[in-house]
Coordinates of C-alpha atoms (C1' of nucleotides) in Angstrom, one line a residue:
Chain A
X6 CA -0.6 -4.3 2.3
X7 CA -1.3 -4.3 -1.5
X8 CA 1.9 -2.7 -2.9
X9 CA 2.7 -2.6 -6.5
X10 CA 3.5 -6.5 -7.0
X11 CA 0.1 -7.1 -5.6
X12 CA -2.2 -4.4 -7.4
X13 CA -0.5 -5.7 -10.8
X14 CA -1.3 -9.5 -10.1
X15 CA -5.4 -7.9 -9.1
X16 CA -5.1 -6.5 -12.2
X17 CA -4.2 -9.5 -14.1
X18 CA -6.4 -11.8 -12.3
X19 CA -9.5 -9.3 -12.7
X20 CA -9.0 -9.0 -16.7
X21 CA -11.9 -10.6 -17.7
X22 CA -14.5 -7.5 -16.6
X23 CA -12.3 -5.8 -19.8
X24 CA -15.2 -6.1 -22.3
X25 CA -18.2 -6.5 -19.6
X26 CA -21.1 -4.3 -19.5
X27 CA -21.6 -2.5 -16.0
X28 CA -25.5 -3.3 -15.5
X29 CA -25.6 -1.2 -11.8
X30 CA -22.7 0.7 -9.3
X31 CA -23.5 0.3 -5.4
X32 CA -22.1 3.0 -3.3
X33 CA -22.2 1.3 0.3
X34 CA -20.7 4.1 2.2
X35 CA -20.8 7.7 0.6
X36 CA -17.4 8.5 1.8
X37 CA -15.5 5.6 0.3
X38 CA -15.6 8.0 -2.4
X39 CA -13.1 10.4 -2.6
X40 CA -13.9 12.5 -5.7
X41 CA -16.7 12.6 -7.9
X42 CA -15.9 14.5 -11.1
X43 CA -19.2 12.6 -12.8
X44 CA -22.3 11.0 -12.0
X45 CA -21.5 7.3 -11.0
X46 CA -24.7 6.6 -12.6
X47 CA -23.4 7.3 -16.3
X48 CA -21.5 4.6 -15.7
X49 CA -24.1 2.0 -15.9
X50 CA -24.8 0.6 -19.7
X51 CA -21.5 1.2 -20.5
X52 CA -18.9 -1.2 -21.5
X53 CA -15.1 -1.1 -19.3
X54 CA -12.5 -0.5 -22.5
X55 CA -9.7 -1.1 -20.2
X56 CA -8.1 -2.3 -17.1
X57 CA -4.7 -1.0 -16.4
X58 CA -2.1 -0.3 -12.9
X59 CA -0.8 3.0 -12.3
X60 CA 1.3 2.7 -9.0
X61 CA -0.5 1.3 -6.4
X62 CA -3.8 2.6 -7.9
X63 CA -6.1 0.8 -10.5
X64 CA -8.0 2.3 -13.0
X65 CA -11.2 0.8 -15.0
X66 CA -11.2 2.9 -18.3
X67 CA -15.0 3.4 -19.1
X68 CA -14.0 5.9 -21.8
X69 CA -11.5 8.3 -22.0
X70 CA -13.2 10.8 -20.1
X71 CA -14.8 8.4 -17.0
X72 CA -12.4 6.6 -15.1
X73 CA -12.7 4.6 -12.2
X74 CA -10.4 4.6 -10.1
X75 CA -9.4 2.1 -7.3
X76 CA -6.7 2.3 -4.2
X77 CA -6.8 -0.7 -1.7
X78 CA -5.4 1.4 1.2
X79 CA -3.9 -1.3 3.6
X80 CA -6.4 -3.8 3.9
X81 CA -8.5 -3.3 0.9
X82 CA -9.8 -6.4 -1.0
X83 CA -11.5 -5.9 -4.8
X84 CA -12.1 -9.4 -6.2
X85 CA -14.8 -10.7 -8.8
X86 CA -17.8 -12.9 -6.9
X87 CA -20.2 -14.9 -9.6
X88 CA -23.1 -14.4 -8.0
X89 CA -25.1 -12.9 -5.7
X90 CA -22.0 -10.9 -3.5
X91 CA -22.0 -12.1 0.1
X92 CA -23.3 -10.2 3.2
X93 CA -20.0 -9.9 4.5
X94 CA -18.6 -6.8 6.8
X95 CA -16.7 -3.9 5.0
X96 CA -17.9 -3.8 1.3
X97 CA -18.4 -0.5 0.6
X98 CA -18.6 -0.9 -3.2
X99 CA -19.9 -3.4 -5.7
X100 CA -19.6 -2.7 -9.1
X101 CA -22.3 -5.5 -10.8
X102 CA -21.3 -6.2 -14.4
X103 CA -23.4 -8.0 -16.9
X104 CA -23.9 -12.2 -16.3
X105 CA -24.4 -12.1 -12.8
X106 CA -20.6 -11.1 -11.7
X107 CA -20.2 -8.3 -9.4
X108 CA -16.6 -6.5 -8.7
X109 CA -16.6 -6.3 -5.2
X110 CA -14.4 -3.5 -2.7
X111 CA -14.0 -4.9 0.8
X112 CA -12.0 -2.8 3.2
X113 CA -12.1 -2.8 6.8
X114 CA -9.5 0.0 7.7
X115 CA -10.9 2.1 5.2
X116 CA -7.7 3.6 3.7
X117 CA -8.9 3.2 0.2
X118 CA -11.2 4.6 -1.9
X119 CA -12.8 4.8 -5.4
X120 CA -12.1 8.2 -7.3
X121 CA -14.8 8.9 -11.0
X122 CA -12.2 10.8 -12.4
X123 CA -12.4 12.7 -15.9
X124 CA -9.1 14.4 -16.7
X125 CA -6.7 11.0 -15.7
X126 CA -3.7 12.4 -16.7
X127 CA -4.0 15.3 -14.4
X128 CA -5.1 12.8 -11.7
X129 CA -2.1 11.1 -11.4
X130 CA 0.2 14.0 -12.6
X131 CA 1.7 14.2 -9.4
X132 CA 2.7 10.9 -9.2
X133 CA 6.7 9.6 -9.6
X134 CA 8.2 6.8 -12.4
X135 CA 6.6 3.5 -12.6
X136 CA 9.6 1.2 -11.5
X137 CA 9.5 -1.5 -13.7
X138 CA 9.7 0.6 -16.7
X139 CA 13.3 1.9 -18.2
X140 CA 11.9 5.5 -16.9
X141 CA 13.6 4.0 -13.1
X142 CA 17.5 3.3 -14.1
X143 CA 20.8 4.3 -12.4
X144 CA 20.9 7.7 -14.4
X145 CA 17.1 8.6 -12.9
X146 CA 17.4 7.5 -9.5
X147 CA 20.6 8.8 -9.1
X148 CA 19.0 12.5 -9.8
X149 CA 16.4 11.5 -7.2
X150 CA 18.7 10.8 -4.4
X151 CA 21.2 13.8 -5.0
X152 CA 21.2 16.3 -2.0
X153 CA 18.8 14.7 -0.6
X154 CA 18.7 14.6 3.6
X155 CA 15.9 11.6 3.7
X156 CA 17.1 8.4 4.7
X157 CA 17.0 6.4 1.0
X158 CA 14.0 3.8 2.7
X159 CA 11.6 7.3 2.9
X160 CA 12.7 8.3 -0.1
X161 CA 11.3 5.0 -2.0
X162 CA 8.7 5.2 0.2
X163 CA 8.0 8.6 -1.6
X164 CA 5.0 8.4 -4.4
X165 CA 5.9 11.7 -6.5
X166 CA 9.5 10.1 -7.0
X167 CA 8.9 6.6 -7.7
X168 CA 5.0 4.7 -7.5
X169 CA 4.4 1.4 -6.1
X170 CA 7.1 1.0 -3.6
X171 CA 5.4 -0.1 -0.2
X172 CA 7.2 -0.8 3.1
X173 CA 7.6 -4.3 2.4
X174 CA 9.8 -4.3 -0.9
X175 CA 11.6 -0.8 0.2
X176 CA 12.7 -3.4 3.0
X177 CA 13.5 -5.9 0.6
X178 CA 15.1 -4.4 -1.6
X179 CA 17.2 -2.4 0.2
X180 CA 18.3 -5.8 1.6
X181 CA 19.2 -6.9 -1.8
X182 CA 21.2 -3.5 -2.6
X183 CA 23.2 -4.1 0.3
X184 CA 21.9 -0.6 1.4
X185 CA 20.7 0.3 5.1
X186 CA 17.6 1.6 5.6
X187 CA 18.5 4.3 7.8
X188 CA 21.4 5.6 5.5
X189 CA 20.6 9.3 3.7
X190 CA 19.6 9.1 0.1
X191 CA 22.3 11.9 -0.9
X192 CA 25.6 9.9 0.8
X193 CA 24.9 6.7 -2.0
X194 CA 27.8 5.8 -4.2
X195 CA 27.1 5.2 -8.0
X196 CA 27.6 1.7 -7.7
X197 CA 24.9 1.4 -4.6
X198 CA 22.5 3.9 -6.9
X199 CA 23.0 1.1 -9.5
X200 CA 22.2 -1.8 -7.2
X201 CA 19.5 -0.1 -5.6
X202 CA 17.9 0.4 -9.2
X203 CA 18.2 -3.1 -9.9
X204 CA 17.1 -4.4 -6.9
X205 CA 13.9 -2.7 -7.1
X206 CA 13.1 -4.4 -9.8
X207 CA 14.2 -7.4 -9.3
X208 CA 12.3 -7.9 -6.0
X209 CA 9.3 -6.1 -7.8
X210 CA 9.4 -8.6 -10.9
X211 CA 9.7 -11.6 -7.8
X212 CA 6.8 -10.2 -5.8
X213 CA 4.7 -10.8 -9.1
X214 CA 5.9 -14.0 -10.2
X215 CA 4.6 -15.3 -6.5
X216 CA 1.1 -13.1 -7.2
X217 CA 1.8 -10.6 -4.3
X218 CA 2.7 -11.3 -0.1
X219 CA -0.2 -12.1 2.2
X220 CA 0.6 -11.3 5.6
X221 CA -3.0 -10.6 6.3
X222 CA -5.2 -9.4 4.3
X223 CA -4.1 -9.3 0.6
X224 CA -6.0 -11.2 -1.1
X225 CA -5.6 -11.3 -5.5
X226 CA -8.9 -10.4 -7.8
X227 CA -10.1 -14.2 -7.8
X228 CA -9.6 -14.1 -3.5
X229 CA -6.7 -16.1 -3.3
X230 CA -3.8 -15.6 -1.3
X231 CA -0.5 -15.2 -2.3
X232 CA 3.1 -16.1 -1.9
X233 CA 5.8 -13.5 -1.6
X234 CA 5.5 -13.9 2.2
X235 CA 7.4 -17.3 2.0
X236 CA 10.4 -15.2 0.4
X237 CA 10.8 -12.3 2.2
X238 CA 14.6 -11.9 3.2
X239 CA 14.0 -9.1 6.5
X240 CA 10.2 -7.7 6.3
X241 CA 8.6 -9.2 9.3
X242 CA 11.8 -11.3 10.0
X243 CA 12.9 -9.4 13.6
X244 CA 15.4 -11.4 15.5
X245 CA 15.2 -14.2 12.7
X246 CA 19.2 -15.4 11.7
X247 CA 19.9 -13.3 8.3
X248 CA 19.6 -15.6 5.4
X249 CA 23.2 -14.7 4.0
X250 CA 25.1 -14.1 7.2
X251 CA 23.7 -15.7 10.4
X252 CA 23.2 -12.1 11.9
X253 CA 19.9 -11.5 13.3
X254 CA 17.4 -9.1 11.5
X255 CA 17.2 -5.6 13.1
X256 CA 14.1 -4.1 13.8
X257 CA 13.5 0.3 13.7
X258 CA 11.4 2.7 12.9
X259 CA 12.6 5.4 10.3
X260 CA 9.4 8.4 9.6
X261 CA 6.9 6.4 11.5
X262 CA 7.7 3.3 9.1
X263 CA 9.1 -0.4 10.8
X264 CA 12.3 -1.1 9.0
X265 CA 13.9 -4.7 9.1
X266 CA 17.7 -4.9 8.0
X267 CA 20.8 -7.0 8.9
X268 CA 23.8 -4.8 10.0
X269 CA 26.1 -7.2 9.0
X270 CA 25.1 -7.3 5.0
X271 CA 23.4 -3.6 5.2
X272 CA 26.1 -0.9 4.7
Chain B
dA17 C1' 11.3 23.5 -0.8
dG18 C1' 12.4 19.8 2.2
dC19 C1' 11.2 17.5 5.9
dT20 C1' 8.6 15.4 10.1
dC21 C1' 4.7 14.0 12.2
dA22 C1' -0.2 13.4 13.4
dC23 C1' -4.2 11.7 11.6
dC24 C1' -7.6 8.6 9.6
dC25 C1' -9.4 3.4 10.7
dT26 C1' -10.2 -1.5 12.6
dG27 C1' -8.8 -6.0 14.0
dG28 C1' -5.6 -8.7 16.1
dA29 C1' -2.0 -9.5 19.6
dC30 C1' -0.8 -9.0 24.1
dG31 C1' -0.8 -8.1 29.2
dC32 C1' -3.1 -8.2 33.4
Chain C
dT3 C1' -13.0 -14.7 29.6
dG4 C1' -12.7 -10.0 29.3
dC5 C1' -11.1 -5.6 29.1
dG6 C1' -7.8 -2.0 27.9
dT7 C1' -3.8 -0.8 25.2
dC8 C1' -0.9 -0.9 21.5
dC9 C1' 0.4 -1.7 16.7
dA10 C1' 0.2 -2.1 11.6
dG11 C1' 0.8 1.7 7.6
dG12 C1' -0.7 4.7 2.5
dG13 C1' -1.6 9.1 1.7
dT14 C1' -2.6 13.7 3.1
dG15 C1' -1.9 18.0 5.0
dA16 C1' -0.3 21.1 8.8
dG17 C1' 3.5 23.2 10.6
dC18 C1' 8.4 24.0 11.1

DNA sequence: AGCTCACCCTGGACGC
DNA sequence: TGCGTCCAGGGTGAGC
């Protein structure tokens, strides 16, 4: 489940194609693509200017007016191959730059997609703080949660208020806050906004130090797995003894979403 | 406007 | 072994 920690660590590992030439764009599956504002085809003989993580979605800056666009979905996979890409199931995209490397988009659930967008600015207009930067703090937050019915784990689970935030680190770091998950956004105190804020990014900032969780799929831009699982404090822990208290992890579904919290440290 | 929920999709886990 | 059923969830959009 590529969340933010894991898009920015594809990112990093795929910043060598920053520079490359695109010789030729495959489009294995017409609906992979979700909008079209150019020809994909412009694209090729062009040099990628830059490589950069908005949220969960990655954008390959051909020029300022033809961006590609990138969102893994659940189970998506984009990783450099040196070579001649393998005949594997579920690529439905291979960008094929110049020196025989080809950026490859493997995705078995299909909940990605590539976007050719012109106008990025209005493409992600809609689309909440980035958490890592000072634009997330105790001041911003708290205005988010104010008034607000939505238990505070669907709230960071919302895109238009803050970007990146998957189910994985809202569970974690509502763990670290001290924070249930089932608790409504507008009953925090100032002093859980605060920790909330900070534990965001703290468990954000340690996802990417261990280069993203692989419970599955997740796999970096060079295809290797990476190590956030072996940290996780509740996310996929159900019935395991709480690593602070003893208590066992609590498993429930809030909006559709599996939530894991301990009732003992969770207020 | 705020909120909930069904939907999209496939592979893996599980029960019989 | 094999088959059927359920579950995982990011984003979107319908409907209340």
């Amino acid at each position: 489940m590529p969340e933010l920690p894991e898009v920015e660590t594809i990112k990093r590992t795929l910043e060598p194609v920053v520079g490359s030439t695109i010789k030729k764009i495959r489009i294995l599956r017409e609906d992979f693509v979700r909008r079209m504002d150019y020809s994909p085809v412009q694209l090729e003989g062009q040099v990628i200017q830059g490589l950069y993580r908005r949220g969960k979605f990655l954008v390959l800056e051909v020029n300022p007016g033809q961006n590609l666009v990138l969102h893994l979905g659940m189970t998506g996979r984009v990783y450099l191959y040196r070579g001649e890409p393998p005949a594997e199931k579920h690529i439905h995209f291979i960008l094929s730059l110049k020196g025989e490397r080809h950026l490859v988009f493997q995705d078995p659930r299909r909940f990605g997609g590539v976007w050719f967008v012109c106008d990025i600015t209005a493409f992600f207009a809609h689309l909440g703080c980035e958490p890592l930067t000072r634009e997330l703090n105790t001041r911003t937050l708290g205005k988010m949660v104010r008034g607000r019915k939505v238990s505070i784990k669907t709230l960071l689970l919302n895109q238009a208020l803050i970007c990146g935030i998957g189910n994985i680190y809202a569970d974690e770091a509502l763990f670290h806050a001290g924070i249930r998950p089932d608790r409504g956004a507008g009953t925090l105190s100032e002093d859980e906004i605060r920790r909330l804020s900070r534990a965001i990014k703290t468990v954000l900032w340690q996802g990417i130090e261990q280069r993203g969780t692989t419970f599955r799929d997740y796999r970096d831009g060079e295809n290797q797995m990476g190590s956030f699982q072996h940290h996780l404090q509740v996310y996929g822990r159900e019935k395991q003894p709480c690593s602070r208290c003893g208590a066992l992890i609590e498993r429930r579904v809030i909006n559709g979403r599996s939530s894991h919290f301990c009732s003992r440290c969770q207020l």
